[in-house]
């Protein structure tokens, strides 16, 4: 069995996540499509203190690019679709067959407790659901603003995502059960249309078997992860692979099948107790050191917190929903990737009107402090210049850091670094 050090396993993961070496010199929309196809899913999130998460993930891999490409891939090209893949995500349209079973389970109420609740809600609100579907069929794509709140409805609580409109729930349920798809986004607002209009070539007779679905999604996940264990694998697409026609430890059985086909190779990662599996084609490749970049907290490299802790020795924290006085690192702190390591995190805010990019806090990992040399700050400064430009900013303010001198050292590097961005 091949033995890998933690460093070697990280290198495989970074290569698989398309974060090794330099980003492409001239990104294209086709390359963006290829990147999403390779990753298998691009998580969507609404936080907008800087570019939204899905744009940050693409920037980390492609560099500066027109954000509207993503909208074109969804609406104009129909190359991606939105669905639950790890979380709400853009998914390559080629993978639609492998999510259709989940949609139909939500329609019938079979499978998970979530699907049962969806079916129960429809049963209790059938007239409303039918009226929404009829409206879409007659008038075309709709958004949540298409429908008014019921007469006399009370003002909704600020945290109620559906507001005071039951139609908002209906749209979400109908999207989840595959009756509707997301036709487009307009200023991040979803527009829903009938599935047969958004994806007219689909027929439910094309749904693959459970075994084919599991093995295909496992292969996609392994391709994107580079190296995995049976515990890590299901989280990539948030699949419960204990159900269905494959009994026992489904993840191990699926991975063993990929070994039998030559797609995966059994490996041992020093320091990790579980048996591991690597993408065979990666083992013979020379993978360069990672670039220096910032990662969204929803980046597929780190979205599995347990894997991130075990493989990168890094505690991922999202504190956007934590009361400000209780935050340790900041509202939307972005992990810093440097030479194959997650060495710290940076909490940014883009003041686009004034062109000011604010680093509200910079925290370096205790294990990295003392190794944060001038080369690191120069590399991070170049990255920040590029990220600021991507966010429409050209000036900087750094408010605080840990260690204390990190702010002044980064400020100096930002002034000294001349980069054509």
GROMACS .gro file of C-alpha atoms in nm:
model
  421
    1UNK     CA    1   0.000   0.000   0.000
    2UNK     CA    2   0.124   0.349  -0.085
    3UNK     CA    3   0.204   0.563   0.221
    4UNK     CA    4   0.151   0.937   0.207
    5UNK     CA    5   0.264   1.204   0.447
    6UNK     CA    6   0.013   1.469   0.546
    7UNK     CA    7   0.201   1.710   0.320
    8UNK     CA    8   0.173   1.473   0.024
    9UNK     CA    9  -0.198   1.422   0.089
   10UNK     CA   10  -0.250   1.798   0.102
   11UNK     CA   11  -0.067   1.836  -0.227
   12UNK     CA   12  -0.299   1.580  -0.389
   13UNK     CA   13  -0.603   1.761  -0.252
   14UNK     CA   14  -0.486   2.102  -0.371
   15UNK     CA   15  -0.406   1.966  -0.714
   16UNK     CA   16  -0.749   1.806  -0.737
   17UNK     CA   17  -0.912   2.132  -0.627
   18UNK     CA   18  -0.732   2.324  -0.904
   19UNK     CA   19  -0.543   2.540  -0.653
   20UNK     CA   20  -0.190   2.421  -0.731
   21UNK     CA   21   0.043   2.640  -0.933
   22UNK     CA   22  -0.052   2.972  -1.088
   23UNK     CA   23  -0.402   3.055  -1.211
   24UNK     CA   24  -0.456   3.067  -1.588
   25UNK     CA   25  -0.326   3.379  -1.760
   26UNK     CA   26  -0.641   3.427  -1.964
   27UNK     CA   27  -0.952   3.272  -1.811
   28UNK     CA   28  -1.242   3.197  -2.043
   29UNK     CA   29  -1.605   3.113  -1.989
   30UNK     CA   30  -1.535   2.764  -2.120
   31UNK     CA   31  -1.264   2.725  -1.858
   32UNK     CA   32  -1.513   2.835  -1.591
   33UNK     CA   33  -1.755   2.570  -1.714
   34UNK     CA   34  -1.477   2.309  -1.709
   35UNK     CA   35  -1.384   2.413  -1.355
   36UNK     CA   36  -1.740   2.372  -1.227
   37UNK     CA   37  -1.767   2.039  -1.407
   38UNK     CA   38  -1.443   1.925  -1.244
   39UNK     CA   39  -1.544   2.038  -0.894
   40UNK     CA   40  -1.891   1.890  -0.934
   41UNK     CA   41  -2.061   2.166  -0.735
   42UNK     CA   42  -2.014   2.536  -0.668
   43UNK     CA   43  -2.186   2.640  -0.345
   44UNK     CA   44  -2.401   2.955  -0.361
   45UNK     CA   45  -2.426   3.200  -0.074
   46UNK     CA   46  -2.578   3.545  -0.030
   47UNK     CA   47  -2.314   3.712   0.193
   48UNK     CA   48  -2.192   4.016   0.001
   49UNK     CA   49  -1.945   4.216   0.211
   50UNK     CA   50  -1.708   4.122  -0.070
   51UNK     CA   51  -1.788   3.929  -0.389
   52UNK     CA   52  -2.032   3.649  -0.314
   53UNK     CA   53  -1.886   3.312  -0.223
   54UNK     CA   54  -1.940   3.145  -0.561
   55UNK     CA   55  -1.752   3.427  -0.732
   56UNK     CA   56  -1.468   3.403  -0.478
   57UNK     CA   57  -1.433   3.029  -0.546
   58UNK     CA   58  -1.403   3.099  -0.918
   59UNK     CA   59  -1.160   3.386  -0.857
   60UNK     CA   60  -0.938   3.159  -0.645
   61UNK     CA   61  -0.906   2.926  -0.942
   62UNK     CA   62  -0.936   3.150  -1.248
   63UNK     CA   63  -0.820   3.489  -1.128
   64UNK     CA   64  -0.992   3.806  -1.248
   65UNK     CA   65  -1.287   3.731  -1.475
   66UNK     CA   66  -1.629   3.876  -1.561
   67UNK     CA   67  -1.875   3.765  -1.289
   68UNK     CA   68  -2.156   3.763  -1.546
   69UNK     CA   69  -2.011   3.447  -1.700
   70UNK     CA   70  -2.176   3.250  -1.424
   71UNK     CA   71  -2.518   3.394  -1.508
   72UNK     CA   72  -2.462   3.315  -1.874
   73UNK     CA   73  -2.369   2.954  -1.799
   74UNK     CA   74  -2.693   2.921  -1.602
   75UNK     CA   75  -2.941   3.104  -1.822
   76UNK     CA   76  -2.804   3.150  -2.172
   77UNK     CA   77  -2.596   2.836  -2.214
   78UNK     CA   78  -2.791   2.605  -1.981
   79UNK     CA   79  -2.455   2.450  -1.891
   80UNK     CA   80  -2.524   2.447  -1.516
   81UNK     CA   81  -2.831   2.424  -1.296
   82UNK     CA   82  -2.909   2.501  -0.934
   83UNK     CA   83  -2.983   2.230  -0.682
   84UNK     CA   84  -2.892   2.085  -0.343
   85UNK     CA   85  -2.538   1.949  -0.384
   86UNK     CA   86  -2.362   1.974  -0.048
   87UNK     CA   87  -2.577   2.286  -0.012
   88UNK     CA   88  -2.756   2.504  -0.266
   89UNK     CA   89  -2.509   2.499  -0.552
   90UNK     CA   90  -2.445   2.538  -0.922
   91UNK     CA   91  -2.409   2.188  -1.066
   92UNK     CA   92  -2.299   2.084  -1.418
   93UNK     CA   93  -2.606   2.003  -1.627
   94UNK     CA   94  -2.444   1.669  -1.712
   95UNK     CA   95  -2.500   1.565  -1.350
   96UNK     CA   96  -2.874   1.640  -1.352
   97UNK     CA   97  -2.966   1.269  -1.385
   98UNK     CA   98  -2.787   1.192  -1.059
   99UNK     CA   99  -2.998   1.440  -0.861
  100UNK     CA  100  -3.333   1.366  -1.021
  101UNK     CA  101  -3.409   1.074  -0.787
  102UNK     CA  102  -3.377   1.309  -0.488
  103UNK     CA  103  -3.622   1.550  -0.652
  104UNK     CA  104  -3.881   1.278  -0.707
  105UNK     CA  105  -3.839   1.154  -0.349
  106UNK     CA  106  -3.935   1.503  -0.233
  107UNK     CA  107  -4.235   1.489  -0.465
  108UNK     CA  108  -4.354   1.152  -0.331
  109UNK     CA  109  -4.244   1.194   0.029
  110UNK     CA  110  -4.030   0.883   0.019
  111UNK     CA  111  -3.675   0.872   0.151
  112UNK     CA  112  -3.554   1.132   0.400
  113UNK     CA  113  -3.747   1.308   0.675
  114UNK     CA  114  -3.695   1.627   0.474
  115UNK     CA  115  -3.876   1.480   0.174
  116UNK     CA  116  -4.161   1.363   0.397
  117UNK     CA  117  -4.201   1.716   0.536
  118UNK     CA  118  -4.205   1.855   0.181
  119UNK     CA  119  -4.481   1.617   0.079
  120UNK     CA  120  -4.682   1.691   0.393
  121UNK     CA  121  -4.656   2.067   0.329
  122UNK     CA  122  -4.784   2.019  -0.026
  123UNK     CA  123  -5.074   1.805   0.098
  124UNK     CA  124  -5.170   2.078   0.343
  125UNK     CA  125  -5.137   2.356   0.082
  126UNK     CA  126  -5.235   2.179  -0.240
  127UNK     CA  127  -5.460   2.459  -0.367
  128UNK     CA  128  -5.184   2.718  -0.322
  129UNK     CA  129  -4.925   2.492  -0.487
  130UNK     CA  130  -5.154   2.426  -0.784
  131UNK     CA  131  -5.218   2.798  -0.829
  132UNK     CA  132  -4.844   2.874  -0.834
  133UNK     CA  133  -4.778   2.604  -1.093
  134UNK     CA  134  -5.071   2.726  -1.305
  135UNK     CA  135  -4.943   3.084  -1.290
  136UNK     CA  136  -4.595   2.978  -1.403
  137UNK     CA  137  -4.738   2.763  -1.681
  138UNK     CA  138  -4.950   3.050  -1.811
  139UNK     CA  139  -4.724   3.351  -1.753
  140UNK     CA  140  -4.368   3.215  -1.757
  141UNK     CA  141  -4.085   3.253  -1.507
  142UNK     CA  142  -4.166   3.407  -1.168
  143UNK     CA  143  -3.975   3.533  -0.866
  144UNK     CA  144  -4.076   3.574  -0.504
  145UNK     CA  145  -4.184   3.931  -0.584
  146UNK     CA  146  -4.434   3.809  -0.842
  147UNK     CA  147  -4.681   3.714  -0.571
  148UNK     CA  148  -4.827   3.938  -0.301
  149UNK     CA  149  -4.867   3.850   0.064
  150UNK     CA  150  -5.214   3.732   0.164
  151UNK     CA  151  -5.455   4.008   0.256
  152UNK     CA  152  -5.420   4.092   0.624
  153UNK     CA  153  -5.093   3.903   0.663
  154UNK     CA  154  -4.884   4.022   0.954
  155UNK     CA  155  -4.540   4.165   0.904
  156UNK     CA  156  -4.288   3.883   0.902
  157UNK     CA  157  -4.005   3.837   1.148
  158UNK     CA  158  -3.668   3.955   1.011
  159UNK     CA  159  -3.528   3.600   1.020
  160UNK     CA  160  -3.819   3.437   0.836
  161UNK     CA  161  -3.666   3.354   0.498
  162UNK     CA  162  -4.008   3.311   0.338
  163UNK     CA  163  -4.130   3.648   0.464
  164UNK     CA  164  -4.506   3.654   0.508
  165UNK     CA  165  -4.574   3.483   0.175
  166UNK     CA  166  -4.668   3.115   0.164
  167UNK     CA  167  -4.595   3.137  -0.210
  168UNK     CA  168  -4.225   3.172  -0.124
  169UNK     CA  169  -4.237   2.835   0.050
  170UNK     CA  170  -4.427   2.689  -0.244
  171UNK     CA  171  -4.160   2.805  -0.490
  172UNK     CA  172  -3.884   2.653  -0.278
  173UNK     CA  173  -4.068   2.323  -0.235
  174UNK     CA  174  -4.152   2.304  -0.607
  175UNK     CA  175  -3.787   2.370  -0.692
  176UNK     CA  176  -3.667   2.106  -0.448
  177UNK     CA  177  -3.907   1.845  -0.587
  178UNK     CA  178  -3.809   1.918  -0.946
  179UNK     CA  179  -4.136   2.066  -1.069
  180UNK     CA  180  -3.956   2.398  -1.116
  181UNK     CA  181  -3.596   2.487  -1.196
  182UNK     CA  182  -3.409   2.814  -1.161
  183UNK     CA  183  -3.436   2.981  -1.499
  184UNK     CA  184  -3.200   3.270  -1.418
  185UNK     CA  185  -3.084   3.510  -1.151
  186UNK     CA  186  -3.136   3.884  -1.174
  187UNK     CA  187  -2.933   4.078  -0.918
  188UNK     CA  188  -2.909   3.749  -0.730
  189UNK     CA  189  -3.288   3.707  -0.723
  190UNK     CA  190  -3.406   3.366  -0.841
  191UNK     CA  191  -3.653   3.333  -1.128
  192UNK     CA  192  -3.834   3.000  -1.140
  193UNK     CA  193  -3.980   2.826  -1.443
  194UNK     CA  194  -4.118   2.483  -1.528
  195UNK     CA  195  -3.853   2.213  -1.552
  196UNK     CA  196  -3.973   2.110  -1.897
  197UNK     CA  197  -3.899   2.460  -2.024
  198UNK     CA  198  -3.560   2.502  -1.856
  199UNK     CA  199  -3.438   2.149  -1.932
  200UNK     CA  200  -3.663   2.036  -2.220
  201UNK     CA  201  -3.455   1.732  -2.322
  202UNK     CA  202  -3.490   1.557  -1.986
  203UNK     CA  203  -3.708   1.246  -1.946
  204UNK     CA  204  -3.751   1.062  -1.619
  205UNK     CA  205  -3.697   0.728  -1.789
  206UNK     CA  206  -3.329   0.832  -1.805
  207UNK     CA  207  -3.286   0.823  -1.424
  208UNK     CA  208  -2.987   0.596  -1.351
  209UNK     CA  209  -2.992   0.311  -1.099
  210UNK     CA  210  -2.906   0.386  -0.738
  211UNK     CA  211  -2.575   0.203  -0.780
  212UNK     CA  212  -2.483   0.406  -1.089
  213UNK     CA  213  -2.584   0.730  -0.916
  214UNK     CA  214  -2.374   0.652  -0.608
  215UNK     CA  215  -2.069   0.537  -0.802
  216UNK     CA  216  -2.079   0.833  -1.040
  217UNK     CA  217  -2.113   1.094  -0.767
  218UNK     CA  218  -1.843   0.919  -0.563
  219UNK     CA  219  -1.610   0.932  -0.864
  220UNK     CA  220  -1.686   1.302  -0.912
  221UNK     CA  221  -1.622   1.368  -0.542
  222UNK     CA  222  -1.293   1.175  -0.547
  223UNK     CA  223  -1.185   1.362  -0.860
  224UNK     CA  224  -1.243   1.691  -0.677
  225UNK     CA  225  -1.098   1.578  -0.342
  226UNK     CA  226  -0.790   1.399  -0.472
  227UNK     CA  227  -0.774   1.190  -0.157
  228UNK     CA  228  -1.051   1.082   0.079
  229UNK     CA  229  -1.159   0.839   0.347
  230UNK     CA  230  -1.492   0.660   0.367
  231UNK     CA  231  -1.593   0.908   0.641
  232UNK     CA  232  -1.509   1.214   0.434
  233UNK     CA  233  -1.659   1.103   0.105
  234UNK     CA  234  -2.038   1.138   0.164
  235UNK     CA  235  -2.008   1.498   0.284
  236UNK     CA  236  -1.903   1.624  -0.058
  237UNK     CA  237  -2.256   1.589  -0.195
  238UNK     CA  238  -2.419   1.544   0.149
  239UNK     CA  239  -2.537   1.196   0.059
  240UNK     CA  240  -2.666   0.936   0.300
  241UNK     CA  241  -2.515   0.634   0.130
  242UNK     CA  242  -2.637   0.402   0.402
  243UNK     CA  243  -2.978   0.378   0.229
  244UNK     CA  244  -3.074   0.208  -0.092
  245UNK     CA  245  -2.984  -0.124  -0.244
  246UNK     CA  246  -2.618  -0.123  -0.137
  247UNK     CA  247  -2.615  -0.250   0.225
  248UNK     CA  248  -2.361  -0.192   0.500
  249UNK     CA  249  -2.095   0.076   0.479
  250UNK     CA  250  -2.193   0.215   0.143
  251UNK     CA  251  -1.904   0.460   0.119
  252UNK     CA  252  -1.642   0.188   0.168
  253UNK     CA  253  -1.815  -0.040  -0.081
  254UNK     CA  254  -1.837   0.235  -0.340
  255UNK     CA  255  -1.471   0.327  -0.293
  256UNK     CA  256  -1.370  -0.039  -0.317
  257UNK     CA  257  -1.557  -0.053  -0.648
  258UNK     CA  258  -1.355   0.248  -0.770
  259UNK     CA  259  -1.039   0.063  -0.667
  260UNK     CA  260  -1.150  -0.243  -0.862
  261UNK     CA  261  -1.198  -0.030  -1.173
  262UNK     CA  262  -0.856   0.134  -1.126
  263UNK     CA  263  -1.005   0.478  -1.071
  264UNK     CA  264  -0.894   0.487  -0.706
  265UNK     CA  265  -0.591   0.351  -0.523
  266UNK     CA  266  -0.580   0.252  -0.155
  267UNK     CA  267  -0.330   0.464   0.039
  268UNK     CA  268  -0.229   0.522   0.399
  269UNK     CA  269  -0.201   0.881   0.522
  270UNK     CA  270   0.041   0.904   0.811
  271UNK     CA  271  -0.136   1.048   1.112
  272UNK     CA  272  -0.488   0.957   0.993
  273UNK     CA  273  -0.623   0.629   1.126
  274UNK     CA  274  -0.882   0.557   0.857
  275UNK     CA  275  -0.794   0.381   0.533
  276UNK     CA  276  -0.770   0.636   0.255
  277UNK     CA  277  -0.824   0.635  -0.118
  278UNK     CA  278  -0.647   0.854  -0.375
  279UNK     CA  279  -0.736   0.939  -0.732
  280UNK     CA  280  -0.507   0.705  -0.924
  281UNK     CA  281  -0.431   0.949  -1.204
  282UNK     CA  282  -0.303   1.207  -0.954
  283UNK     CA  283  -0.047   0.980  -0.791
  284UNK     CA  284   0.187   0.990  -1.089
  285UNK     CA  285   0.159   1.366  -1.147
  286UNK     CA  286   0.406   1.630  -1.040
  287UNK     CA  287   0.181   1.878  -0.860
  288UNK     CA  288   0.333   2.222  -0.796
  289UNK     CA  289   0.300   2.416  -0.472
  290UNK     CA  290  -0.029   2.591  -0.421
  291UNK     CA  291  -0.074   2.952  -0.518
  292UNK     CA  292  -0.123   3.214  -0.249
  293UNK     CA  293  -0.491   3.291  -0.244
  294UNK     CA  294  -0.796   3.359  -0.031
  295UNK     CA  295  -1.068   3.097   0.003
  296UNK     CA  296  -1.435   3.139   0.069
  297UNK     CA  297  -1.555   2.965   0.384
  298UNK     CA  298  -1.785   2.777   0.145
  299UNK     CA  299  -1.501   2.665  -0.083
  300UNK     CA  300  -1.515   2.294  -0.163
  301UNK     CA  301  -1.157   2.254  -0.038
  302UNK     CA  302  -1.268   2.339   0.316
  303UNK     CA  303  -1.646   2.301   0.338
  304UNK     CA  304  -1.606   1.970   0.526
  305UNK     CA  305  -1.485   2.104   0.861
  306UNK     CA  306  -1.380   1.761   0.988
  307UNK     CA  307  -1.167   1.692   0.681
  308UNK     CA  308  -1.019   2.042   0.697
  309UNK     CA  309  -0.918   1.989   1.059
  310UNK     CA  310  -0.768   1.646   0.999
  311UNK     CA  311  -0.591   1.717   0.672
  312UNK     CA  312  -0.492   2.083   0.712
  313UNK     CA  313  -0.491   2.119   1.091
  314UNK     CA  314  -0.719   2.420   1.049
  315UNK     CA  315  -1.039   2.504   1.235
  316UNK     CA  316  -1.283   2.655   0.991
  317UNK     CA  317  -1.523   2.902   1.151
  318UNK     CA  318  -1.810   3.094   0.993
  319UNK     CA  319  -1.917   3.368   1.231
  320UNK     CA  320  -2.159   3.564   1.011
  321UNK     CA  321  -2.449   3.446   1.227
  322UNK     CA  322  -2.261   3.487   1.556
  323UNK     CA  323  -2.334   3.807   1.754
  324UNK     CA  324  -2.055   4.055   1.684
  325UNK     CA  325  -1.918   4.068   2.044
  326UNK     CA  326  -1.874   3.690   2.040
  327UNK     CA  327  -1.686   3.668   1.709
  328UNK     CA  328  -1.331   3.548   1.728
  329UNK     CA  329  -1.213   3.611   1.372
  330UNK     CA  330  -1.477   3.828   1.202
  331UNK     CA  331  -1.799   3.833   1.007
  332UNK     CA  332  -1.679   3.651   0.692
  333UNK     CA  333  -1.319   3.550   0.745
  334UNK     CA  334  -1.146   3.398   0.443
  335UNK     CA  335  -0.882   3.126   0.495
  336UNK     CA  336  -0.539   3.216   0.356
  337UNK     CA  337  -0.376   2.946   0.143
  338UNK     CA  338   0.004   2.972   0.120
  339UNK     CA  339   0.250   2.706   0.005
  340UNK     CA  340   0.009   2.415   0.060
  341UNK     CA  341  -0.096   2.534   0.405
  342UNK     CA  342  -0.388   2.723   0.555
  343UNK     CA  343  -0.183   2.976   0.748
  344UNK     CA  344  -0.442   3.223   0.870
  345UNK     CA  345  -0.762   3.407   0.791
  346UNK     CA  346  -0.858   3.755   0.682
  347UNK     CA  347  -1.191   3.931   0.743
  348UNK     CA  348  -1.252   4.166   0.447
  349UNK     CA  349  -1.501   4.431   0.349
  350UNK     CA  350  -1.518   4.605   0.012
  351UNK     CA  351  -1.639   4.966   0.019
  352UNK     CA  352  -1.708   4.976  -0.352
  353UNK     CA  353  -1.829   5.336  -0.372
  354UNK     CA  354  -1.510   5.475  -0.221
  355UNK     CA  355  -1.283   5.206  -0.366
  356UNK     CA  356  -1.154   5.116  -0.018
  357UNK     CA  357  -1.075   4.754   0.063
  358UNK     CA  358  -1.081   4.704   0.439
  359UNK     CA  359  -0.904   4.423   0.618
  360UNK     CA  360  -1.103   4.432   0.938
  361UNK     CA  361  -0.883   4.168   1.095
  362UNK     CA  362  -0.591   3.947   0.999
  363UNK     CA  363  -0.523   3.638   1.209
  364UNK     CA  364  -0.229   3.405   1.152
  365UNK     CA  365  -0.225   3.052   1.285
  366UNK     CA  366  -0.009   3.019   1.600
  367UNK     CA  367   0.191   2.744   1.428
  368UNK     CA  368   0.273   2.984   1.144
  369UNK     CA  369   0.373   3.286   1.354
  370UNK     CA  370   0.750   3.309   1.344
  371UNK     CA  371   0.757   3.168   0.993
  372UNK     CA  372   0.565   3.463   0.846
  373UNK     CA  373   0.861   3.607   0.661
  374UNK     CA  374   0.887   3.888   0.407
  375UNK     CA  375   0.821   3.643   0.124
  376UNK     CA  376   0.483   3.557   0.276
  377UNK     CA  377   0.375   3.920   0.316
  378UNK     CA  378   0.489   4.008  -0.036
  379UNK     CA  379   0.293   3.713  -0.176
  380UNK     CA  380  -0.017   3.799   0.029
  381UNK     CA  381   0.009   4.163  -0.080
  382UNK     CA  382   0.000   4.063  -0.448
  383UNK     CA  383  -0.302   3.844  -0.377
  384UNK     CA  384  -0.479   4.129  -0.197
  385UNK     CA  385  -0.410   4.372  -0.481
  386UNK     CA  386  -0.571   4.125  -0.721
  387UNK     CA  387  -0.864   4.050  -0.492
  388UNK     CA  388  -0.927   4.419  -0.426
  389UNK     CA  389  -0.938   4.487  -0.799
  390UNK     CA  390  -1.182   4.197  -0.843
  391UNK     CA  391  -1.399   4.371  -0.583
  392UNK     CA  392  -1.376   4.713  -0.748
  393UNK     CA  393  -1.131   4.860  -0.494
  394UNK     CA  394  -0.784   5.012  -0.524
  395UNK     CA  395  -0.697   5.136  -0.175
  396UNK     CA  396  -0.645   4.955   0.156
  397UNK     CA  397  -0.708   4.988   0.527
  398UNK     CA  398  -0.599   4.729   0.782
  399UNK     CA  399  -0.769   4.764   1.118
  400UNK     CA  400  -0.617   4.498   1.342
  401UNK     CA  401  -0.417   4.178   1.340
  402UNK     CA  402  -0.291   3.891   1.549
  403UNK     CA  403   0.003   3.900   1.593
  404UNK     CA  404   0.001   4.278   1.632
  405UNK     CA  405   0.287   4.343   1.389
  406UNK     CA  406   0.120   4.149   1.104
  407UNK     CA  407  -0.091   4.453   1.013
  408UNK     CA  408   0.207   4.685   0.976
  409UNK     CA  409   0.409   4.424   0.787
  410UNK     CA  410   0.125   4.364   0.542
  411UNK     CA  411   0.067   4.740   0.503
  412UNK     CA  412   0.433   4.784   0.417
  413UNK     CA  413   0.419   4.501   0.165
  414UNK     CA  414   0.106   4.649   0.003
  415UNK     CA  415   0.287   4.982  -0.044
  416UNK     CA  416   0.604   4.819  -0.173
  417UNK     CA  417   0.442   4.567  -0.405
  418UNK     CA  418   0.402   4.688  -0.760
  419UNK     CA  419   0.174   4.458  -0.953
  420UNK     CA  420  -0.007   4.504  -1.280
  421UNK     CA  421  -0.359   4.406  -1.187
   0.00000   0.00000   0.00000
